[in-house]
Amino acid sequence: ALATLRRRLARHGVRLMLDFVPNHMALDHAWAAEAPERFVAGSEDLLKHQPSNYVRLPSGILAHGRDPNFPGWADTLQLNYSRRATREAMIAELEGVAAQCDGVRCDMAMLVLKEVFGRTWPQEPWEGEDEFWPSAIEAVRRRNPDFVFAAEAYWGLESRLIEQGFDYAYDKEFYDELVAGNAGAIRHRLARGVEWLRRGVRFVENHDEPRARAAFSADALRPAVALAALTPGLFLLHDGQAEGRRFRLPVQLGV
């Protein structure tokens, strides 16, 4: 069905982009039983003192995937990118995804940067000097030079990810300035030039942010959408945004 959809889209000049989550996998993923060494391991002591960050499975105690600024995501397991074998396995997974689409939006892409992973999991020494993204992007583009990579990125790390091969990266600061109504800051960002602007991914809502109808006043919403949509780069339209939905459902609603 996905292949059929892709062919139908191609007839209309539309490319298919899928979501790729590099940082973590589900609790019931086959690797948890077959290759637990690909995940960050825990201990009885860590489970006792950080119960929100670790889980006991038949294969042992493993860490939940996490953003270092928040508790672990209880429905996930943290992949151990410090291990070269894990990075190679995830490149193979990405190649499989890439064979079914024309681009990927990479969830929380900055979490698997060597520097960020090392700060989040300092107990896991990185094997080798190679970063994940340059190797992964090169592997995919050997087969498809036109494949598109977009990074979900925060903490001012957009440029780092662009340097590692991404075509686009989230411009979260643009969104924050829109919400704040900071016209001067928006003008300053727009003045950085088209070449820089066109690499940005912009939005007025997404699955992590409040609904635009709730975040913006009635007078500010239309100008905010116009600015985000007409600025060079990619514009994300969230499911339900066009209908003006006001309530954001948490991704982990059922956990």
mmCIF file of C-alpha atoms in Angstrom:
data_model
loop_
_atom_site.group_PDB
_atom_site.id
_atom_site.type_symbol
_atom_site.label_atom_id
_atom_site.label_comp_id
_atom_site.label_asym_id
_atom_site.label_seq_id
_atom_site.Cartn_x
_atom_site.Cartn_y
_atom_site.Cartn_z
ATOM 1 C CA ALA A 1 0.000 0.000 0.000
ATOM 2 C CA LEU A 2 2.855 2.393 0.805
ATOM 3 C CA ALA A 3 4.540 1.662 -2.520
ATOM 4 C CA THR A 4 1.255 2.294 -4.333
ATOM 5 C CA LEU A 5 0.792 5.590 -2.523
ATOM 6 C CA ARG A 6 4.329 6.640 -3.415
ATOM 7 C CA ARG A 7 3.721 5.908 -7.102
ATOM 8 C CA ARG A 8 0.451 7.878 -7.040
ATOM 9 C CA LEU A 9 2.178 10.834 -5.379
ATOM 10 C CA ALA A 10 5.008 10.731 -7.922
ATOM 11 C CA ARG A 11 2.507 11.086 -10.775
ATOM 12 C CA HIS A 12 1.524 14.436 -9.229
ATOM 13 C CA GLY A 13 5.090 15.577 -8.624
ATOM 14 C CA VAL A 14 4.846 14.975 -4.856
ATOM 15 C CA ARG A 15 7.585 13.205 -2.924
ATOM 16 C CA LEU A 16 6.980 10.979 0.098
ATOM 17 C CA MET A 17 8.824 11.741 3.347
ATOM 18 C CA LEU A 18 8.682 9.278 6.245
ATOM 19 C CA ASP A 19 9.588 9.647 9.897
ATOM 20 C CA PHE A 20 12.827 8.028 11.110
ATOM 21 C CA VAL A 21 13.387 7.784 14.864
ATOM 22 C CA PRO A 22 17.118 7.197 15.418
ATOM 23 C CA ASN A 23 17.427 7.623 19.182
ATOM 24 C CA HIS A 24 15.137 4.934 20.598
ATOM 25 C CA MET A 25 12.908 1.967 19.877
ATOM 26 C CA ALA A 26 9.782 0.438 21.389
ATOM 27 C CA LEU A 27 9.869 -1.734 24.497
ATOM 28 C CA ASP A 28 8.713 -4.742 22.488
ATOM 29 C CA HIS A 29 11.172 -4.341 19.610
ATOM 30 C CA ALA A 30 12.815 -7.636 18.643
ATOM 31 C CA TRP A 31 16.277 -6.255 19.418
ATOM 32 C CA ALA A 32 15.390 -6.063 23.127
ATOM 33 C CA ALA A 33 15.500 -9.860 23.209
ATOM 34 C CA GLU A 34 17.804 -10.634 20.293
ATOM 35 C CA ALA A 35 20.441 -7.885 20.626
ATOM 36 C CA PRO A 36 20.095 -6.114 24.008
ATOM 37 C CA GLU A 37 23.713 -4.942 23.717
ATOM 38 C CA ARG A 38 22.486 -2.373 21.186
ATOM 39 C CA PHE A 39 20.741 -0.481 23.995
ATOM 40 C CA VAL A 40 22.070 1.445 26.994
ATOM 41 C CA ALA A 41 22.188 -0.969 29.920
ATOM 42 C CA GLY A 42 21.102 -0.167 33.463
ATOM 43 C CA SER A 43 21.644 -1.748 36.859
ATOM 44 C CA GLU A 44 19.680 -2.597 39.971
ATOM 45 C CA ASP A 45 20.959 0.573 41.622
ATOM 46 C CA LEU A 46 19.989 2.793 38.675
ATOM 47 C CA LEU A 47 16.551 1.201 38.463
ATOM 48 C CA LYS A 48 16.032 1.779 42.177
ATOM 49 C CA HIS A 49 17.102 5.428 42.192
ATOM 50 C CA GLN A 50 15.901 6.432 38.690
ATOM 51 C CA PRO A 51 12.779 4.321 38.097
ATOM 52 C CA SER A 52 11.518 6.708 35.410
ATOM 53 C CA ASN A 53 14.687 6.229 33.338
ATOM 54 C CA TYR A 54 15.094 2.436 33.402
ATOM 55 C CA VAL A 55 12.966 -0.669 32.942
ATOM 56 C CA ARG A 56 13.396 -4.364 33.740
ATOM 57 C CA LEU A 57 12.890 -6.689 30.778
ATOM 58 C CA PRO A 58 13.530 -10.440 30.402
ATOM 59 C CA SER A 59 16.871 -9.583 28.764
ATOM 60 C CA GLY A 60 17.957 -7.311 31.638
ATOM 61 C CA ILE A 61 17.640 -3.732 32.859
ATOM 62 C CA LEU A 62 17.704 -1.234 30.002
ATOM 63 C CA ALA A 63 17.439 2.554 29.803
ATOM 64 C CA HIS A 64 14.458 4.396 28.431
ATOM 65 C CA GLY A 65 15.097 6.735 25.529
ATOM 66 C CA ARG A 66 15.319 10.306 26.723
ATOM 67 C CA ASP A 67 16.038 13.952 26.157
ATOM 68 C CA PRO A 68 18.617 14.845 28.855
ATOM 69 C CA ASN A 69 16.368 17.683 30.074
ATOM 70 C CA PHE A 70 13.408 15.427 30.843
ATOM 71 C CA PRO A 71 12.635 12.014 32.380
ATOM 72 C CA GLY A 72 12.793 8.972 30.103
ATOM 73 C CA TRP A 73 10.039 8.183 27.622
ATOM 74 C CA ALA A 74 8.381 5.224 29.320
ATOM 75 C CA ASP A 75 7.396 3.455 26.093
ATOM 76 C CA THR A 76 10.918 3.385 24.615
ATOM 77 C CA LEU A 77 14.411 1.902 24.931
ATOM 78 C CA GLN A 78 17.567 4.004 24.435
ATOM 79 C CA LEU A 79 19.857 2.879 21.625
ATOM 80 C CA ASN A 80 23.542 2.910 22.543
ATOM 81 C CA TYR A 81 25.195 5.011 19.853
ATOM 82 C CA SER A 82 28.558 4.832 21.569
ATOM 83 C CA ARG A 83 28.879 1.320 20.126
ATOM 84 C CA ARG A 84 30.019 1.090 16.534
ATOM 85 C CA ALA A 85 27.901 -2.040 15.983
ATOM 86 C CA THR A 86 24.748 -0.150 16.990
ATOM 87 C CA ARG A 87 25.550 2.688 14.591
ATOM 88 C CA GLU A 88 26.090 0.185 11.768
ATOM 89 C CA ALA A 89 22.807 -1.582 12.568
ATOM 90 C CA MET A 90 20.918 1.721 12.526
ATOM 91 C CA ILE A 91 22.465 2.702 9.195
ATOM 92 C CA ALA A 92 21.078 -0.554 7.803
ATOM 93 C CA GLU A 93 17.653 0.310 9.264
ATOM 94 C CA LEU A 94 17.797 3.761 7.677
ATOM 95 C CA GLU A 95 18.731 2.273 4.305
ATOM 96 C CA GLY A 96 15.652 0.044 4.562
ATOM 97 C CA VAL A 97 13.409 3.035 5.288
ATOM 98 C CA ALA A 98 15.030 5.073 2.516
ATOM 99 C CA ALA A 99 14.211 2.380 -0.031
ATOM 100 C CA GLN A 100 10.519 3.065 0.567
ATOM 101 C CA CYS A 101 10.412 6.868 0.320
ATOM 102 C CA ASP A 102 12.051 10.015 -1.052
ATOM 103 C CA GLY A 103 13.137 11.607 2.227
ATOM 104 C CA VAL A 104 13.072 11.295 6.001
ATOM 105 C CA ARG A 105 12.288 13.625 8.869
ATOM 106 C CA CYS A 106 14.706 12.510 11.600
ATOM 107 C CA ASP A 107 13.212 12.696 15.067
ATOM 108 C CA MET A 108 15.329 14.500 17.710
ATOM 109 C CA ALA A 109 18.311 14.197 15.379
ATOM 110 C CA MET A 110 20.675 16.054 17.702
ATOM 111 C CA LEU A 111 20.414 13.369 20.415
ATOM 112 C CA VAL A 112 22.729 11.015 18.494
ATOM 113 C CA LEU A 113 25.444 13.586 17.898
ATOM 114 C CA LYS A 114 28.609 12.316 19.548
ATOM 115 C CA GLU A 115 28.864 15.340 21.836
ATOM 116 C CA VAL A 116 25.209 15.272 22.923
ATOM 117 C CA PHE A 117 25.106 11.511 23.445
ATOM 118 C CA GLY A 118 28.248 11.762 25.549
ATOM 119 C CA ARG A 119 26.665 14.384 27.816
ATOM 120 C CA THR A 120 23.459 12.387 28.177
ATOM 121 C CA TRP A 121 25.163 9.030 28.778
ATOM 122 C CA PRO A 122 28.667 9.871 30.097
ATOM 123 C CA GLN A 123 29.161 6.305 31.304
ATOM 124 C CA GLU A 124 29.233 5.077 27.677
ATOM 125 C CA PRO A 125 32.607 5.822 25.976
ATOM 126 C CA TRP A 126 32.284 6.379 22.226
ATOM 127 C CA GLU A 127 33.960 3.751 20.038
ATOM 128 C CA GLY A 128 35.919 5.397 17.225
ATOM 129 C CA GLU A 129 35.873 8.975 15.984
ATOM 130 C CA ASP A 130 33.107 8.727 13.383
ATOM 131 C CA GLU A 131 29.782 10.497 13.893
ATOM 132 C CA PHE A 132 26.565 8.684 12.968
ATOM 133 C CA TRP A 133 24.903 11.158 10.623
ATOM 134 C CA PRO A 134 27.671 11.738 8.055
ATOM 135 C CA SER A 135 28.139 7.981 7.642
ATOM 136 C CA ALA A 136 24.394 7.295 7.489
ATOM 137 C CA ILE A 137 23.640 10.083 5.023
ATOM 138 C CA GLU A 138 26.529 9.058 2.787
ATOM 139 C CA ALA A 139 25.325 5.437 2.765
ATOM 140 C CA VAL A 140 21.804 6.407 1.679
ATOM 141 C CA ARG A 141 22.960 8.882 -0.960
ATOM 142 C CA ARG A 142 25.222 6.346 -2.603
ATOM 143 C CA ARG A 143 22.003 4.754 -3.874
ATOM 144 C CA ASN A 144 19.860 7.891 -4.133
ATOM 145 C CA PRO A 145 21.765 11.175 -4.484
ATOM 146 C CA ASP A 146 18.516 13.185 -4.378
ATOM 147 C CA PHE A 147 17.255 11.735 -1.112
ATOM 148 C CA VAL A 148 16.120 14.489 1.313
ATOM 149 C CA PHE A 149 17.116 14.637 5.000
ATOM 150 C CA ALA A 150 15.322 16.935 7.455
ATOM 151 C CA ALA A 151 16.401 17.113 11.108
ATOM 152 C CA GLU A 152 14.228 17.831 14.096
ATOM 153 C CA ALA A 153 16.735 19.944 16.023
ATOM 154 C CA TYR A 154 16.844 22.053 19.170
ATOM 155 C CA TRP A 155 19.376 23.834 21.420
ATOM 156 C CA GLY A 156 20.863 25.832 18.558
ATOM 157 C CA LEU A 157 22.327 22.712 16.915
ATOM 158 C CA GLU A 158 20.684 23.265 13.526
ATOM 159 C CA SER A 159 23.910 24.402 11.874
ATOM 160 C CA ARG A 160 25.829 21.408 13.252
ATOM 161 C CA LEU A 161 23.362 19.016 11.644
ATOM 162 C CA ILE A 162 23.373 20.910 8.341
ATOM 163 C CA GLU A 163 27.170 20.621 8.368
ATOM 164 C CA GLN A 164 26.834 16.848 8.826
ATOM 165 C CA GLY A 165 24.767 16.506 5.664
ATOM 166 C CA PHE A 166 21.147 17.425 6.405
ATOM 167 C CA ASP A 167 19.237 19.415 3.778
ATOM 168 C CA TYR A 168 16.926 21.008 6.341
ATOM 169 C CA ALA A 169 16.686 21.484 10.112
ATOM 170 C CA TYR A 170 13.961 22.759 12.428
ATOM 171 C CA ASP A 171 14.049 26.497 13.082
ATOM 172 C CA LYS A 172 12.616 26.334 16.602
ATOM 173 C CA GLU A 173 13.814 29.835 17.468
ATOM 174 C CA PHE A 174 11.695 31.242 14.619
ATOM 175 C CA TYR A 175 8.627 29.607 16.198
ATOM 176 C CA ASP A 176 9.522 30.875 19.677
ATOM 177 C CA GLU A 177 9.851 34.445 18.400
ATOM 178 C CA LEU A 178 6.505 34.180 16.610
ATOM 179 C CA VAL A 179 4.792 33.039 19.813
ATOM 180 C CA ALA A 180 6.450 35.855 21.749
ATOM 181 C CA GLY A 181 5.386 38.390 19.126
ATOM 182 C CA ASN A 182 8.980 39.587 18.854
ATOM 183 C CA ALA A 183 8.915 41.366 15.494
ATOM 184 C CA GLY A 184 12.458 42.714 15.856
ATOM 185 C CA ALA A 185 13.912 39.248 16.357
ATOM 186 C CA ILE A 186 11.952 37.919 13.368
ATOM 187 C CA ARG A 187 13.262 40.729 11.160
ATOM 188 C CA HIS A 188 16.789 39.941 12.342
ATOM 189 C CA ARG A 189 16.398 36.272 11.387
ATOM 190 C CA LEU A 190 14.933 37.115 7.990
ATOM 191 C CA ALA A 191 17.897 39.403 7.312
ATOM 192 C CA ARG A 192 20.305 36.436 7.509
ATOM 193 C CA GLY A 193 19.705 35.750 3.834
ATOM 194 C CA VAL A 194 17.896 33.320 1.571
ATOM 195 C CA GLU A 195 20.671 30.698 1.527
ATOM 196 C CA TRP A 196 20.408 30.275 5.301
ATOM 197 C CA LEU A 197 16.618 30.607 5.446
ATOM 198 C CA ARG A 198 15.948 27.952 2.832
ATOM 199 C CA ARG A 199 17.527 25.265 5.044
ATOM 200 C CA GLY A 200 14.975 25.853 7.821
ATOM 201 C CA VAL A 201 11.841 23.869 8.694
ATOM 202 C CA ARG A 202 9.147 26.177 10.095
ATOM 203 C CA PHE A 203 5.789 25.658 11.750
ATOM 204 C CA VAL A 204 3.208 27.276 13.999
ATOM 205 C CA GLU A 205 2.309 24.001 15.720
ATOM 206 C CA ASN A 206 3.438 20.377 15.823
ATOM 207 C CA HIS A 207 2.989 17.311 18.023
ATOM 208 C CA ASP A 208 5.279 18.792 20.705
ATOM 209 C CA GLU A 209 3.861 22.331 20.715
ATOM 210 C CA PRO A 210 0.443 23.748 21.653
ATOM 211 C CA ARG A 211 -2.141 24.076 18.941
ATOM 212 C CA ALA A 212 -1.685 27.338 17.023
ATOM 213 C CA ARG A 213 -5.265 28.402 17.805
ATOM 214 C CA ALA A 214 -4.376 28.110 21.493
ATOM 215 C CA ALA A 215 -0.858 29.598 21.316
ATOM 216 C CA PHE A 216 -1.619 32.690 19.218
ATOM 217 C CA SER A 217 -4.217 35.410 19.614
ATOM 218 C CA ALA A 218 -6.817 35.720 16.865
ATOM 219 C CA ASP A 219 -5.051 38.812 15.502
ATOM 220 C CA ALA A 220 -1.585 37.206 15.538
ATOM 221 C CA LEU A 221 -2.383 33.780 14.082
ATOM 222 C CA ARG A 222 -2.795 34.694 10.404
ATOM 223 C CA PRO A 223 0.371 36.851 10.244
ATOM 224 C CA ALA A 224 2.323 34.111 12.053
ATOM 225 C CA VAL A 225 1.167 31.471 9.568
ATOM 226 C CA ALA A 226 1.967 33.755 6.648
ATOM 227 C CA LEU A 227 5.479 34.437 7.934
ATOM 228 C CA ALA A 228 6.236 30.772 8.622
ATOM 229 C CA ALA A 229 4.731 29.520 5.365
ATOM 230 C CA LEU A 230 6.178 32.145 3.012
ATOM 231 C CA THR A 231 9.701 32.291 4.402
ATOM 232 C CA PRO A 232 12.077 30.246 2.170
ATOM 233 C CA GLY A 233 12.480 26.676 3.422
ATOM 234 C CA LEU A 234 10.022 23.944 4.408
ATOM 235 C CA PHE A 235 6.682 24.598 6.103
ATOM 236 C CA LEU A 236 5.000 21.919 8.219
ATOM 237 C CA LEU A 237 1.214 21.716 8.317
ATOM 238 C CA HIS A 238 0.137 19.700 11.345
ATOM 239 C CA ASP A 239 -2.833 17.316 11.247
ATOM 240 C CA GLY A 240 -5.889 19.291 12.369
ATOM 241 C CA GLN A 241 -4.230 22.680 11.995
ATOM 242 C CA ALA A 242 -6.291 23.709 8.961
ATOM 243 C CA GLU A 243 -9.478 22.869 10.877
ATOM 244 C CA GLY A 244 -8.378 25.101 13.764
ATOM 245 C CA ARG A 245 -8.217 22.428 16.451
ATOM 246 C CA ARG A 246 -7.359 23.790 19.886
ATOM 247 C CA PHE A 247 -6.406 20.781 22.024
ATOM 248 C CA ARG A 248 -3.075 18.941 21.739
ATOM 249 C CA LEU A 249 -3.200 15.238 22.528
ATOM 250 C CA PRO A 250 0.009 13.957 24.184
ATOM 251 C CA VAL A 251 1.884 11.403 22.099
ATOM 252 C CA GLN A 252 2.091 9.130 25.152
ATOM 253 C CA LEU A 253 -1.602 9.430 26.021
ATOM 254 C CA GLY A 254 -1.998 5.683 26.482
ATOM 255 C CA VAL A 255 1.193 5.023 28.471
#
